Amino acid sequence: STLPHLPEPVDDELHSATGVVLTAVGRNRAGVLAEVTGCLARHGVNVHNVSQKMVEDFFHLVLVIEVPPGVA
């Protein structure tokens, strides 16, 4: 069985923001979430959704973000 073709959303603005899923995994330490989101904020990135989980000593972070034009 195949899925029907779904059209891509039409982008009315030539230089609109880009939606991205960002993941980060590493050893947990105090301030890691603040460091990641602070860096994103300094670049004008908007966070739409946050999911985080601890697995043993590791911090797992998934963010849905909106990256403004010109930010690489």
PDB file of N, H, CA, C and O in Angstrom:
ATOM      1  N   SER A   1       0.847  -1.180   0.000  1.00  0.00           N
ATOM      2  CA  SER A   1       0.000   0.000   0.000  1.00  0.00           C
ATOM      3  C   SER A   1       0.893   1.244   0.000  1.00  0.00           C
ATOM      4  O   SER A   1       1.942   1.248   0.644  1.00  0.00           O
ATOM      5  N   THR A   2       0.499   2.272  -0.697  1.00  0.00           N
ATOM      6  H   THR A   2      -0.353   2.268  -1.221  1.00  0.00           H
ATOM      7  CA  THR A   2       1.261   3.522  -0.739  1.00  0.00           C
ATOM      8  C   THR A   2       0.412   4.648  -0.196  1.00  0.00           C
ATOM      9  O   THR A   2      -0.817   4.608  -0.236  1.00  0.00           O
ATOM     10  N   LEU A   3       1.089   5.637   0.306  1.00  0.00           N
ATOM     11  H   LEU A   3       2.088   5.670   0.339  1.00  0.00           H
ATOM     12  CA  LEU A   3       0.401   6.824   0.809  1.00  0.00           C
ATOM     13  C   LEU A   3       0.096   7.766  -0.340  1.00  0.00           C
ATOM     14  O   LEU A   3       0.873   7.842  -1.292  1.00  0.00           O
ATOM     15  N   PRO A   4      -1.010   8.482  -0.277  1.00  0.00           N
ATOM     16  CA  PRO A   4      -1.297   9.438  -1.339  1.00  0.00           C
ATOM     17  C   PRO A   4      -0.299  10.590  -1.289  1.00  0.00           C
ATOM     18  O   PRO A   4       0.243  10.920  -0.234  1.00  0.00           O
ATOM     19  N   HIS A   5      -0.069  11.190  -2.449  1.00  0.00           N
ATOM     20  H   HIS A   5      -0.509  10.922  -3.306  1.00  0.00           H
ATOM     21  CA  HIS A   5       0.821  12.351  -2.499  1.00  0.00           C
ATOM     22  C   HIS A   5       0.171  13.516  -1.761  1.00  0.00           C
ATOM     23  O   HIS A   5      -0.974  13.875  -2.033  1.00  0.00           O
ATOM     24  N   LEU A   6       0.903  14.092  -0.837  1.00  0.00           N
ATOM     25  H   LEU A   6       1.833  13.800  -0.615  1.00  0.00           H
ATOM     26  CA  LEU A   6       0.415  15.268  -0.121  1.00  0.00           C
ATOM     27  C   LEU A   6       1.229  16.469  -0.563  1.00  0.00           C
ATOM     28  O   LEU A   6       2.459  16.417  -0.543  1.00  0.00           O
ATOM     29  N   PRO A   7       0.581  17.535  -0.958  1.00  0.00           N
ATOM     30  CA  PRO A   7       1.334  18.705  -1.434  1.00  0.00           C
ATOM     31  C   PRO A   7       2.113  19.354  -0.301  1.00  0.00           C
ATOM     32  O   PRO A   7       1.683  19.353   0.853  1.00  0.00           O
ATOM     33  N   GLU A   8       3.259  19.902  -0.651  1.00  0.00           N
ATOM     34  H   GLU A   8       3.608  19.902  -1.588  1.00  0.00           H
ATOM     35  CA  GLU A   8       4.046  20.660   0.312  1.00  0.00           C
ATOM     36  C   GLU A   8       3.320  21.970   0.612  1.00  0.00           C
ATOM     37  O   GLU A   8       2.636  22.508  -0.258  1.00  0.00           O
ATOM     38  N   PRO A   9       3.462  22.489   1.836  1.00  0.00           N
ATOM     39  CA  PRO A   9       2.839  23.786   2.134  1.00  0.00           C
ATOM     40  C   PRO A   9       3.399  24.868   1.216  1.00  0.00           C
ATOM     41  O   PRO A   9       4.588  24.874   0.897  1.00  0.00           O
ATOM     42  N   VAL A  10       2.545  25.760   0.808  1.00  0.00           N
ATOM     43  H   VAL A  10       1.579  25.754   1.068  1.00  0.00           H
ATOM     44  CA  VAL A  10       2.967  26.866  -0.040  1.00  0.00           C
ATOM     45  C   VAL A  10       3.548  27.944   0.851  1.00  0.00           C
ATOM     46  O   VAL A  10       2.931  28.342   1.839  1.00  0.00           O
ATOM     47  N   ASP A  11       4.734  28.416   0.504  1.00  0.00           N
ATOM     48  H   ASP A  11       5.235  28.092  -0.299  1.00  0.00           H
ATOM     49  CA  ASP A  11       5.408  29.450   1.269  1.00  0.00           C
ATOM     50  C   ASP A  11       5.183  30.786   0.579  1.00  0.00           C
ATOM     51  O   ASP A  11       5.761  31.053  -0.475  1.00  0.00           O
ATOM     52  N   ASP A  12       4.350  31.615   1.169  1.00  0.00           N
ATOM     53  H   ASP A  12       3.881  31.398   2.024  1.00  0.00           H
ATOM     54  CA  ASP A  12       4.023  32.905   0.563  1.00  0.00           C
ATOM     55  C   ASP A  12       5.164  33.901   0.647  1.00  0.00           C
ATOM     56  O   ASP A  12       5.252  34.815  -0.172  1.00  0.00           O
ATOM     57  N   GLU A  13       6.041  33.734   1.634  1.00  0.00           N
ATOM     58  H   GLU A  13       5.969  32.992   2.300  1.00  0.00           H
ATOM     59  CA  GLU A  13       7.152  34.665   1.792  1.00  0.00           C
ATOM     60  C   GLU A  13       8.434  34.009   1.302  1.00  0.00           C
ATOM     61  O   GLU A  13       8.719  32.860   1.640  1.00  0.00           O
ATOM     62  N   LEU A  14       9.197  34.733   0.512  1.00  0.00           N
ATOM     63  H   LEU A  14       8.965  35.666   0.237  1.00  0.00           H
ATOM     64  CA  LEU A  14      10.428  34.196  -0.057  1.00  0.00           C
ATOM     65  C   LEU A  14      11.443  33.853   1.027  1.00  0.00           C
ATOM     66  O   LEU A  14      12.158  32.858   0.903  1.00  0.00           O
ATOM     67  N   HIS A  15      11.519  34.645   2.073  1.00  0.00           N
ATOM     68  H   HIS A  15      10.938  35.453   2.173  1.00  0.00           H
ATOM     69  CA  HIS A  15      12.546  34.460   3.103  1.00  0.00           C
ATOM     70  C   HIS A  15      11.909  34.177   4.457  1.00  0.00           C
ATOM     71  O   HIS A  15      12.212  34.852   5.441  1.00  0.00           O
ATOM     72  N   SER A  16      11.041  33.197   4.510  1.00  0.00           N
ATOM     73  H   SER A  16      10.794  32.649   3.710  1.00  0.00           H
ATOM     74  CA  SER A  16      10.394  32.891   5.779  1.00  0.00           C
ATOM     75  C   SER A  16      11.298  32.012   6.639  1.00  0.00           C
ATOM     76  O   SER A  16      12.310  31.491   6.171  1.00  0.00           O
ATOM     77  N   ALA A  17      10.914  31.860   7.891  1.00  0.00           N
ATOM     78  H   ALA A  17      10.091  32.284   8.271  1.00  0.00           H
ATOM     79  CA  ALA A  17      11.684  31.032   8.814  1.00  0.00           C
ATOM     80  C   ALA A  17      11.553  29.562   8.428  1.00  0.00           C
ATOM     81  O   ALA A  17      10.622  29.166   7.727  1.00  0.00           O
ATOM     82  N   THR A  18      12.512  28.760   8.906  1.00  0.00           N
ATOM     83  H   THR A  18      13.268  29.081   9.477  1.00  0.00           H
ATOM     84  CA  THR A  18      12.534  27.328   8.619  1.00  0.00           C
ATOM     85  C   THR A  18      12.303  26.547   9.904  1.00  0.00           C
ATOM     86  O   THR A  18      12.937  26.818  10.924  1.00  0.00           O
ATOM     87  N   GLY A  19      11.390  25.572   9.851  1.00  0.00           N
ATOM     88  H   GLY A  19      10.875  25.353   9.022  1.00  0.00           H
ATOM     89  CA  GLY A  19      11.136  24.712  10.996  1.00  0.00           C
ATOM     90  C   GLY A  19      12.149  23.579  11.043  1.00  0.00           C
ATOM     91  O   GLY A  19      12.467  22.982  10.014  1.00  0.00           O
ATOM     92  N   VAL A  20      12.654  23.282  12.235  1.00  0.00           N
ATOM     93  H   VAL A  20      12.395  23.767  13.070  1.00  0.00           H
ATOM     94  CA  VAL A  20      13.706  22.279  12.407  1.00  0.00           C
ATOM     95  C   VAL A  20      13.438  21.503  13.690  1.00  0.00           C
ATOM     96  O   VAL A  20      12.941  22.055  14.671  1.00  0.00           O
ATOM     97  N   VAL A  21      13.774  20.214  13.669  1.00  0.00           N
ATOM     98  H   VAL A  21      14.178  19.765  12.872  1.00  0.00           H
ATOM     99  CA  VAL A  21      13.776  19.414  14.893  1.00  0.00           C
ATOM    100  C   VAL A  21      15.232  19.279  15.319  1.00  0.00           C
ATOM    101  O   VAL A  21      16.062  18.762  14.571  1.00  0.00           O
ATOM    102  N   LEU A  22      15.532  19.744  16.513  1.00  0.00           N
ATOM    103  H   LEU A  22      14.858  20.165  17.120  1.00  0.00           H
ATOM    104  CA  LEU A  22      16.888  19.721  17.051  1.00  0.00           C
ATOM    105  C   LEU A  22      16.942  18.706  18.183  1.00  0.00           C
ATOM    106  O   LEU A  22      16.096  18.727  19.077  1.00  0.00           O
ATOM    107  N   THR A  23      17.932  17.819  18.151  1.00  0.00           N
ATOM    108  H   THR A  23      18.619  17.802  17.425  1.00  0.00           H
ATOM    109  CA  THR A  23      18.099  16.861  19.237  1.00  0.00           C
ATOM    110  C   THR A  23      19.477  17.035  19.856  1.00  0.00           C
ATOM    111  O   THR A  23      20.445  17.372  19.175  1.00  0.00           O
ATOM    112  N   ALA A  24      19.545  16.799  21.152  1.00  0.00           N
ATOM    113  H   ALA A  24      18.758  16.524  21.706  1.00  0.00           H
ATOM    114  CA  ALA A  24      20.823  16.863  21.866  1.00  0.00           C
ATOM    115  C   ALA A  24      20.827  15.772  22.925  1.00  0.00           C
ATOM    116  O   ALA A  24      19.844  15.580  23.640  1.00  0.00           O
ATOM    117  N   VAL A  25      21.932  15.070  23.015  1.00  0.00           N
ATOM    118  H   VAL A  25      22.731  15.227  22.435  1.00  0.00           H
ATOM    119  CA  VAL A  25      22.094  14.020  24.023  1.00  0.00           C
ATOM    120  C   VAL A  25      23.493  14.155  24.612  1.00  0.00           C
ATOM    121  O   VAL A  25      24.465  14.342  23.880  1.00  0.00           O
ATOM    122  N   GLY A  26      23.588  14.063  25.901  1.00  0.00           N
ATOM    123  H   GLY A  26      22.798  13.912  26.496  1.00  0.00           H
ATOM    124  CA  GLY A  26      24.897  14.125  26.542  1.00  0.00           C
ATOM    125  C   GLY A  26      24.782  13.869  28.027  1.00  0.00           C
ATOM    126  O   GLY A  26      23.684  13.717  28.561  1.00  0.00           O
ATOM    127  N   ARG A  27      25.909  13.823  28.682  1.00  0.00           N
ATOM    128  H   ARG A  27      26.802  13.946  28.248  1.00  0.00           H
ATOM    129  CA  ARG A  27      25.888  13.649  30.139  1.00  0.00           C
ATOM    130  C   ARG A  27      25.210  14.853  30.771  1.00  0.00           C
ATOM    131  O   ARG A  27      25.456  15.998  30.390  1.00  0.00           O
ATOM    132  N   ASN A  28      24.368  14.577  31.727  1.00  0.00           N
ATOM    133  H   ASN A  28      24.169  13.647  32.037  1.00  0.00           H
ATOM    134  CA  ASN A  28      23.640  15.658  32.378  1.00  0.00           C
ATOM    135  C   ASN A  28      24.563  16.478  33.278  1.00  0.00           C
ATOM    136  O   ASN A  28      25.483  15.952  33.904  1.00  0.00           O
ATOM    137  N   ARG A  29      24.292  17.758  33.320  1.00  0.00           N
ATOM    138  H   ARG A  29      23.545  18.185  32.811  1.00  0.00           H
ATOM    139  CA  ARG A  29      24.969  18.673  34.246  1.00  0.00           C
ATOM    140  C   ARG A  29      24.076  19.881  34.443  1.00  0.00           C
ATOM    141  O   ARG A  29      23.199  20.148  33.621  1.00  0.00           O
ATOM    142  N   ALA A  30      24.288  20.598  35.504  1.00  0.00           N
ATOM    143  H   ALA A  30      25.001  20.382  36.171  1.00  0.00           H
ATOM    144  CA  ALA A  30      23.467  21.767  35.801  1.00  0.00           C
ATOM    145  C   ALA A  30      23.610  22.816  34.696  1.00  0.00           C
ATOM    146  O   ALA A  30      24.721  23.136  34.275  1.00  0.00           O
ATOM    147  N   GLY A  31      22.487  23.343  34.236  1.00  0.00           N
ATOM    148  H   GLY A  31      21.584  23.083  34.578  1.00  0.00           H
ATOM    149  CA  GLY A  31      22.492  24.439  33.279  1.00  0.00           C
ATOM    150  C   GLY A  31      22.524  24.059  31.816  1.00  0.00           C
ATOM    151  O   GLY A  31      22.565  24.945  30.962  1.00  0.00           O
ATOM    152  N   VAL A  32      22.507  22.756  31.489  1.00  0.00           N
ATOM    153  H   VAL A  32      22.474  22.037  32.183  1.00  0.00           H
ATOM    154  CA  VAL A  32      22.633  22.370  30.086  1.00  0.00           C
ATOM    155  C   VAL A  32      21.440  22.863  29.259  1.00  0.00           C
ATOM    156  O   VAL A  32      21.640  23.342  28.143  1.00  0.00           O
ATOM    157  N   LEU A  33      20.222  22.762  29.766  1.00  0.00           N
ATOM    158  H   LEU A  33      20.060  22.373  30.673  1.00  0.00           H
ATOM    159  CA  LEU A  33      19.057  23.250  29.029  1.00  0.00           C
ATOM    160  C   LEU A  33      19.137  24.763  28.835  1.00  0.00           C
ATOM    161  O   LEU A  33      18.828  25.268  27.755  1.00  0.00           O
ATOM    162  N   ALA A  34      19.545  25.478  29.862  1.00  0.00           N
ATOM    163  H   ALA A  34      19.797  25.068  30.739  1.00  0.00           H
ATOM    164  CA  ALA A  34      19.685  26.932  29.765  1.00  0.00           C
ATOM    165  C   ALA A  34      20.734  27.327  28.740  1.00  0.00           C
ATOM    166  O   ALA A  34      20.551  28.306  28.017  1.00  0.00           O
ATOM    167  N   GLU A  35      21.826  26.585  28.665  1.00  0.00           N
ATOM    168  H   GLU A  35      21.975  25.789  29.252  1.00  0.00           H
ATOM    169  CA  GLU A  35      22.869  26.886  27.678  1.00  0.00           C
ATOM    170  C   GLU A  35      22.372  26.690  26.257  1.00  0.00           C
ATOM    171  O   GLU A  35      22.613  27.528  25.388  1.00  0.00           O
ATOM    172  N   VAL A  36      21.675  25.578  26.018  1.00  0.00           N
ATOM    173  H   VAL A  36      21.480  24.897  26.724  1.00  0.00           H
ATOM    174  CA  VAL A  36      21.176  25.298  24.661  1.00  0.00           C
ATOM    175  C   VAL A  36      20.143  26.348  24.252  1.00  0.00           C
ATOM    176  O   VAL A  36      20.249  26.930  23.173  1.00  0.00           O
ATOM    177  N   THR A  37      19.154  26.590  25.095  1.00  0.00           N
ATOM    178  H   THR A  37      19.067  26.117  25.972  1.00  0.00           H
ATOM    179  CA  THR A  37      18.108  27.539  24.721  1.00  0.00           C
ATOM    180  C   THR A  37      18.626  28.972  24.700  1.00  0.00           C
ATOM    181  O   THR A  37      18.138  29.785  23.915  1.00  0.00           O
ATOM    182  N   GLY A  38      19.601  29.299  25.542  1.00  0.00           N
ATOM    183  H   GLY A  38      19.997  28.639  26.180  1.00  0.00           H
ATOM    184  CA  GLY A  38      20.205  30.635  25.519  1.00  0.00           C
ATOM    185  C   GLY A  38      20.924  30.901  24.211  1.00  0.00           C
ATOM    186  O   GLY A  38      20.827  31.995  23.656  1.00  0.00           O
ATOM    187  N   CYS A  39      21.643  29.907  23.719  1.00  0.00           N
ATOM    188  H   CYS A  39      21.721  29.018  24.170  1.00  0.00           H
ATOM    189  CA  CYS A  39      22.335  30.035  22.436  1.00  0.00           C
ATOM    190  C   CYS A  39      21.325  30.232  21.311  1.00  0.00           C
ATOM    191  O   CYS A  39      21.520  31.074  20.435  1.00  0.00           O
ATOM    192  N   LEU A  40      20.252  29.458  21.337  1.00  0.00           N
ATOM    193  H   LEU A  40      20.093  28.774  22.049  1.00  0.00           H
ATOM    194  CA  LEU A  40      19.217  29.614  20.312  1.00  0.00           C
ATOM    195  C   LEU A  40      18.603  31.012  20.360  1.00  0.00           C
ATOM    196  O   LEU A  40      18.388  31.634  19.319  1.00  0.00           O
ATOM    197  N   ALA A  41      18.324  31.501  21.554  1.00  0.00           N
ATOM    198  H   ALA A  41      18.499  30.997  22.400  1.00  0.00           H
ATOM    199  CA  ALA A  41      17.721  32.834  21.710  1.00  0.00           C
ATOM    200  C   ALA A  41      18.641  33.928  21.179  1.00  0.00           C
ATOM    201  O   ALA A  41      18.171  34.886  20.566  1.00  0.00           O
ATOM    202  N   ARG A  42      19.938  33.796  21.407  1.00  0.00           N
ATOM    203  H   ARG A  42      20.320  33.018  21.905  1.00  0.00           H
ATOM    204  CA  ARG A  42      20.884  34.813  20.908  1.00  0.00           C
ATOM    205  C   ARG A  42      20.870  34.890  19.379  1.00  0.00           C
ATOM    206  O   ARG A  42      21.233  35.917  18.806  1.00  0.00           O
ATOM    207  N   HIS A  43      20.454  33.814  18.722  1.00  0.00           N
ATOM    208  H   HIS A  43      20.159  32.979  19.187  1.00  0.00           H
ATOM    209  CA  HIS A  43      20.395  33.799  17.261  1.00  0.00           C
ATOM    210  C   HIS A  43      18.983  34.035  16.735  1.00  0.00           C
ATOM    211  O   HIS A  43      18.729  33.869  15.542  1.00  0.00           O
ATOM    212  N   GLY A  44      18.062  34.422  17.623  1.00  0.00           N
ATOM    213  H   GLY A  44      18.269  34.556  18.592  1.00  0.00           H
ATOM    214  CA  GLY A  44      16.707  34.742  17.206  1.00  0.00           C
ATOM    215  C   GLY A  44      15.845  33.538  16.887  1.00  0.00           C
ATOM    216  O   GLY A  44      14.825  33.666  16.209  1.00  0.00           O
ATOM    217  N   VAL A  45      16.246  32.357  17.372  1.00  0.00           N
ATOM    218  H   VAL A  45      17.074  32.253  17.923  1.00  0.00           H
ATOM    219  CA  VAL A  45      15.500  31.129  17.111  1.00  0.00           C
ATOM    220  C   VAL A  45      14.334  31.039  18.092  1.00  0.00           C
ATOM    221  O   VAL A  45      14.497  31.294  19.285  1.00  0.00           O
ATOM    222  N   ASN A  46      13.156  30.672  17.580  1.00  0.00           N
ATOM    223  H   ASN A  46      13.024  30.465  16.611  1.00  0.00           H
ATOM    224  CA  ASN A  46      11.964  30.524  18.400  1.00  0.00           C
ATOM    225  C   ASN A  46      11.746  29.040  18.698  1.00  0.00           C
ATOM    226  O   ASN A  46      11.759  28.218  17.782  1.00  0.00           O
ATOM    227  N   VAL A  47      11.547  28.693  19.964  1.00  0.00           N
ATOM    228  H   VAL A  47      11.536  29.361  20.708  1.00  0.00           H
ATOM    229  CA  VAL A  47      11.294  27.308  20.362  1.00  0.00           C
ATOM    230  C   VAL A  47       9.784  27.096  20.419  1.00  0.00           C
ATOM    231  O   VAL A  47       9.075  27.794  21.144  1.00  0.00           O
ATOM    232  N   HIS A  48       9.295  26.112  19.635  1.00  0.00           N
ATOM    233  H   HIS A  48       9.870  25.546  19.045  1.00  0.00           H
ATOM    234  CA  HIS A  48       7.861  25.820  19.606  1.00  0.00           C
ATOM    235  C   HIS A  48       7.474  24.696  20.552  1.00  0.00           C
ATOM    236  O   HIS A  48       6.362  24.688  21.080  1.00  0.00           O
ATOM    237  N   ASN A  49       8.383  23.742  20.775  1.00  0.00           N
ATOM    238  H   ASN A  49       9.286  23.748  20.346  1.00  0.00           H
ATOM    239  CA  ASN A  49       8.057  22.604  21.616  1.00  0.00           C
ATOM    240  C   ASN A  49       9.345  22.052  22.227  1.00  0.00           C
ATOM    241  O   ASN A  49      10.396  22.044  21.585  1.00  0.00           O
ATOM    242  N   VAL A  50       9.249  21.597  23.464  1.00  0.00           N
ATOM    243  H   VAL A  50       8.395  21.603  23.985  1.00  0.00           H
ATOM    244  CA  VAL A  50      10.399  21.036  24.173  1.00  0.00           C
ATOM    245  C   VAL A  50      10.015  19.679  24.757  1.00  0.00           C
ATOM    246  O   VAL A  50       8.962  19.534  25.379  1.00  0.00           O
ATOM    247  N   SER A  51      10.878  18.694  24.551  1.00  0.00           N
ATOM    248  H   SER A  51      11.734  18.812  24.046  1.00  0.00           H
ATOM    249  CA  SER A  51      10.725  17.397  25.196  1.00  0.00           C
ATOM    250  C   SER A  51      12.088  17.028  25.759  1.00  0.00           C
ATOM    251  O   SER A  51      13.098  17.082  25.057  1.00  0.00           O
ATOM    252  N   GLN A  52      12.107  16.656  27.023  1.00  0.00           N
ATOM    253  H   GLN A  52      11.286  16.612  27.594  1.00  0.00           H
ATOM    254  CA  GLN A  52      13.377  16.267  27.636  1.00  0.00           C
ATOM    255  C   GLN A  52      13.161  15.058  28.525  1.00  0.00           C
ATOM    256  O   GLN A  52      12.082  14.851  29.080  1.00  0.00           O
ATOM    257  N   LYS A  53      14.207  14.273  28.643  1.00  0.00           N
ATOM    258  H   LYS A  53      15.083  14.442  28.192  1.00  0.00           H
ATOM    259  CA  LYS A  53      14.129  13.052  29.442  1.00  0.00           C
ATOM    260  C   LYS A  53      15.524  12.713  29.944  1.00  0.00           C
ATOM    261  O   LYS A  53      16.521  12.957  29.264  1.00  0.00           O
ATOM    262  N   MET A  54      15.580  12.157  31.123  1.00  0.00           N
ATOM    263  H   MET A  54      14.771  11.958  31.675  1.00  0.00           H
ATOM    264  CA  MET A  54      16.827  11.645  31.678  1.00  0.00           C
ATOM    265  C   MET A  54      16.822  10.128  31.549  1.00  0.00           C
ATOM    266  O   MET A  54      15.861   9.471  31.950  1.00  0.00           O
ATOM    267  N   VAL A  55      17.888   9.574  30.994  1.00  0.00           N
ATOM    268  H   VAL A  55      18.668  10.108  30.668  1.00  0.00           H
ATOM    269  CA  VAL A  55      18.079   8.132  30.925  1.00  0.00           C
ATOM    270  C   VAL A  55      19.443   7.867  31.555  1.00  0.00           C
ATOM    271  O   VAL A  55      20.489   8.177  30.985  1.00  0.00           O
ATOM    272  N   GLU A  56      19.394   7.281  32.750  1.00  0.00           N
ATOM    273  H   GLU A  56      18.544   7.029  33.213  1.00  0.00           H
ATOM    274  CA  GLU A  56      20.580   7.123  33.584  1.00  0.00           C
ATOM    275  C   GLU A  56      21.224   8.498  33.761  1.00  0.00           C
ATOM    276  O   GLU A  56      20.560   9.411  34.254  1.00  0.00           O
ATOM    277  N   ASP A  57      22.489   8.682  33.378  1.00  0.00           N
ATOM    278  H   ASP A  57      23.028   7.940  32.978  1.00  0.00           H
ATOM    279  CA  ASP A  57      23.150   9.978  33.557  1.00  0.00           C
ATOM    280  C   ASP A  57      23.100  10.843  32.307  1.00  0.00           C
ATOM    281  O   ASP A  57      23.790  11.860  32.230  1.00  0.00           O
ATOM    282  N   PHE A  58      22.289  10.451  31.326  1.00  0.00           N
ATOM    283  H   PHE A  58      21.729   9.625  31.389  1.00  0.00           H
ATOM    284  CA  PHE A  58      22.266  11.177  30.063  1.00  0.00           C
ATOM    285  C   PHE A  58      20.996  12.001  29.896  1.00  0.00           C
ATOM    286  O   PHE A  58      19.887  11.549  30.183  1.00  0.00           O
ATOM    287  N   PHE A  59      21.198  13.211  29.427  1.00  0.00           N
ATOM    288  H   PHE A  59      22.098  13.578  29.194  1.00  0.00           H
ATOM    289  CA  PHE A  59      20.140  14.175  29.167  1.00  0.00           C
ATOM    290  C   PHE A  59      19.765  14.055  27.694  1.00  0.00           C
ATOM    291  O   PHE A  59      20.627  14.161  26.822  1.00  0.00           O
ATOM    292  N   HIS A  60      18.482  13.833  27.413  1.00  0.00           N
ATOM    293  H   HIS A  60      17.781  13.746  28.122  1.00  0.00           H
ATOM    294  CA  HIS A  60      17.978  13.741  26.036  1.00  0.00           C
ATOM    295  C   HIS A  60      17.022  14.908  25.823  1.00  0.00           C
ATOM    296  O   HIS A  60      16.055  15.071  26.567  1.00  0.00           O
ATOM    297  N   LEU A  61      17.294  15.710  24.813  1.00  0.00           N
ATOM    298  H   LEU A  61      18.079  15.577  24.209  1.00  0.00           H
ATOM    299  CA  LEU A  61      16.505  16.906  24.539  1.00  0.00           C
ATOM    300  C   LEU A  61      16.065  16.897  23.080  1.00  0.00           C
ATOM    301  O   LEU A  61      16.874  16.670  22.180  1.00  0.00           O
ATOM    302  N   VAL A  62      14.779  17.143  22.852  1.00  0.00           N
ATOM    303  H   VAL A  62      14.121  17.327  23.582  1.00  0.00           H
ATOM    304  CA  VAL A  62      14.247  17.296  21.502  1.00  0.00           C
ATOM    305  C   VAL A  62      13.495  18.620  21.477  1.00  0.00           C
ATOM    306  O   VAL A  62      12.570  18.834  22.261  1.00  0.00           O
ATOM    307  N   LEU A  63      13.896  19.503  20.573  1.00  0.00           N
ATOM    308  H   LEU A  63      14.647  19.330  19.936  1.00  0.00           H
ATOM    309  CA  LEU A  63      13.248  20.804  20.418  1.00  0.00           C
ATOM    310  C   LEU A  63      12.697  20.936  19.010  1.00  0.00           C
ATOM    311  O   LEU A  63      13.354  20.543  18.045  1.00  0.00           O
ATOM    312  N   VAL A  64      11.501  21.484  18.886  1.00  0.00           N
ATOM    313  H   VAL A  64      10.967  21.803  19.669  1.00  0.00           H
ATOM    314  CA  VAL A  64      10.984  21.904  17.595  1.00  0.00           C
ATOM    315  C   VAL A  64      11.189  23.410  17.571  1.00  0.00           C
ATOM    316  O   VAL A  64      10.625  24.135  18.391  1.00  0.00           O
ATOM    317  N   ILE A  65      12.007  23.882  16.615  1.00  0.00           N
ATOM    318  H   ILE A  65      12.465  23.293  15.949  1.00  0.00           H
ATOM    319  CA  ILE A  65      12.394  25.285  16.588  1.00  0.00           C
ATOM    320  C   ILE A  65      12.081  25.914  15.237  1.00  0.00           C
ATOM    321  O   ILE A  65      11.902  25.220  14.236  1.00  0.00           O
ATOM    322  N   GLU A  66      12.021  27.229  15.231  1.00  0.00           N
ATOM    323  H   GLU A  66      12.166  27.792  16.045  1.00  0.00           H
ATOM    324  CA  GLU A  66      11.833  28.005  14.014  1.00  0.00           C
ATOM    325  C   GLU A  66      13.084  28.881  13.845  1.00  0.00           C
ATOM    326  O   GLU A  66      13.358  29.763  14.659  1.00  0.00           O
ATOM    327  N   VAL A  67      13.825  28.617  12.777  1.00  0.00           N
ATOM    328  H   VAL A  67      13.602  27.901  12.116  1.00  0.00           H
ATOM    329  CA  VAL A  67      15.082  29.325  12.528  1.00  0.00           C
ATOM    330  C   VAL A  67      14.809  30.473  11.561  1.00  0.00           C
ATOM    331  O   VAL A  67      14.283  30.243  10.472  1.00  0.00           O
ATOM    332  N   PRO A  68      15.156  31.701  11.936  1.00  0.00           N
ATOM    333  CA  PRO A  68      14.910  32.828  11.054  1.00  0.00           C
ATOM    334  C   PRO A  68      15.830  32.801   9.818  1.00  0.00           C
ATOM    335  O   PRO A  68      16.891  32.177   9.846  1.00  0.00           O
ATOM    336  N   PRO A  69      15.425  33.467   8.761  1.00  0.00           N
ATOM    337  CA  PRO A  69      16.266  33.522   7.548  1.00  0.00           C
ATOM    338  C   PRO A  69      17.666  34.057   7.877  1.00  0.00           C
ATOM    339  O   PRO A  69      17.820  34.962   8.698  1.00  0.00           O
ATOM    340  N   GLY A  70      18.666  33.489   7.229  1.00  0.00           N
ATOM    341  H   GLY A  70      18.540  32.755   6.562  1.00  0.00           H
ATOM    342  CA  GLY A  70      20.040  33.948   7.394  1.00  0.00           C
ATOM    343  C   GLY A  70      20.794  33.309   8.526  1.00  0.00           C
ATOM    344  O   GLY A  70      21.997  33.530   8.659  1.00  0.00           O
ATOM    345  N   VAL A  71      20.122  32.512   9.358  1.00  0.00           N
ATOM    346  H   VAL A  71      19.145  32.332   9.249  1.00  0.00           H
ATOM    347  CA  VAL A  71      20.796  31.827  10.470  1.00  0.00           C
ATOM    348  C   VAL A  71      21.120  30.422  10.002  1.00  0.00           C
ATOM    349  O   VAL A  71      20.227  29.669   9.615  1.00  0.00           O
ATOM    350  N   ALA A  72      22.398  30.069  10.036  1.00  0.00           N
ATOM    351  H   ALA A  72      23.124  30.681  10.350  1.00  0.00           H
ATOM    352  CA  ALA A  72      22.811  28.735   9.548  1.00  0.00           C
ATOM    353  C   ALA A  72      23.001  27.784  10.689  1.00  0.00           C
ATOM    354  O   ALA A  72      23.346  26.622  10.473  1.00  0.00           O
TER     355      ALA A  72
END
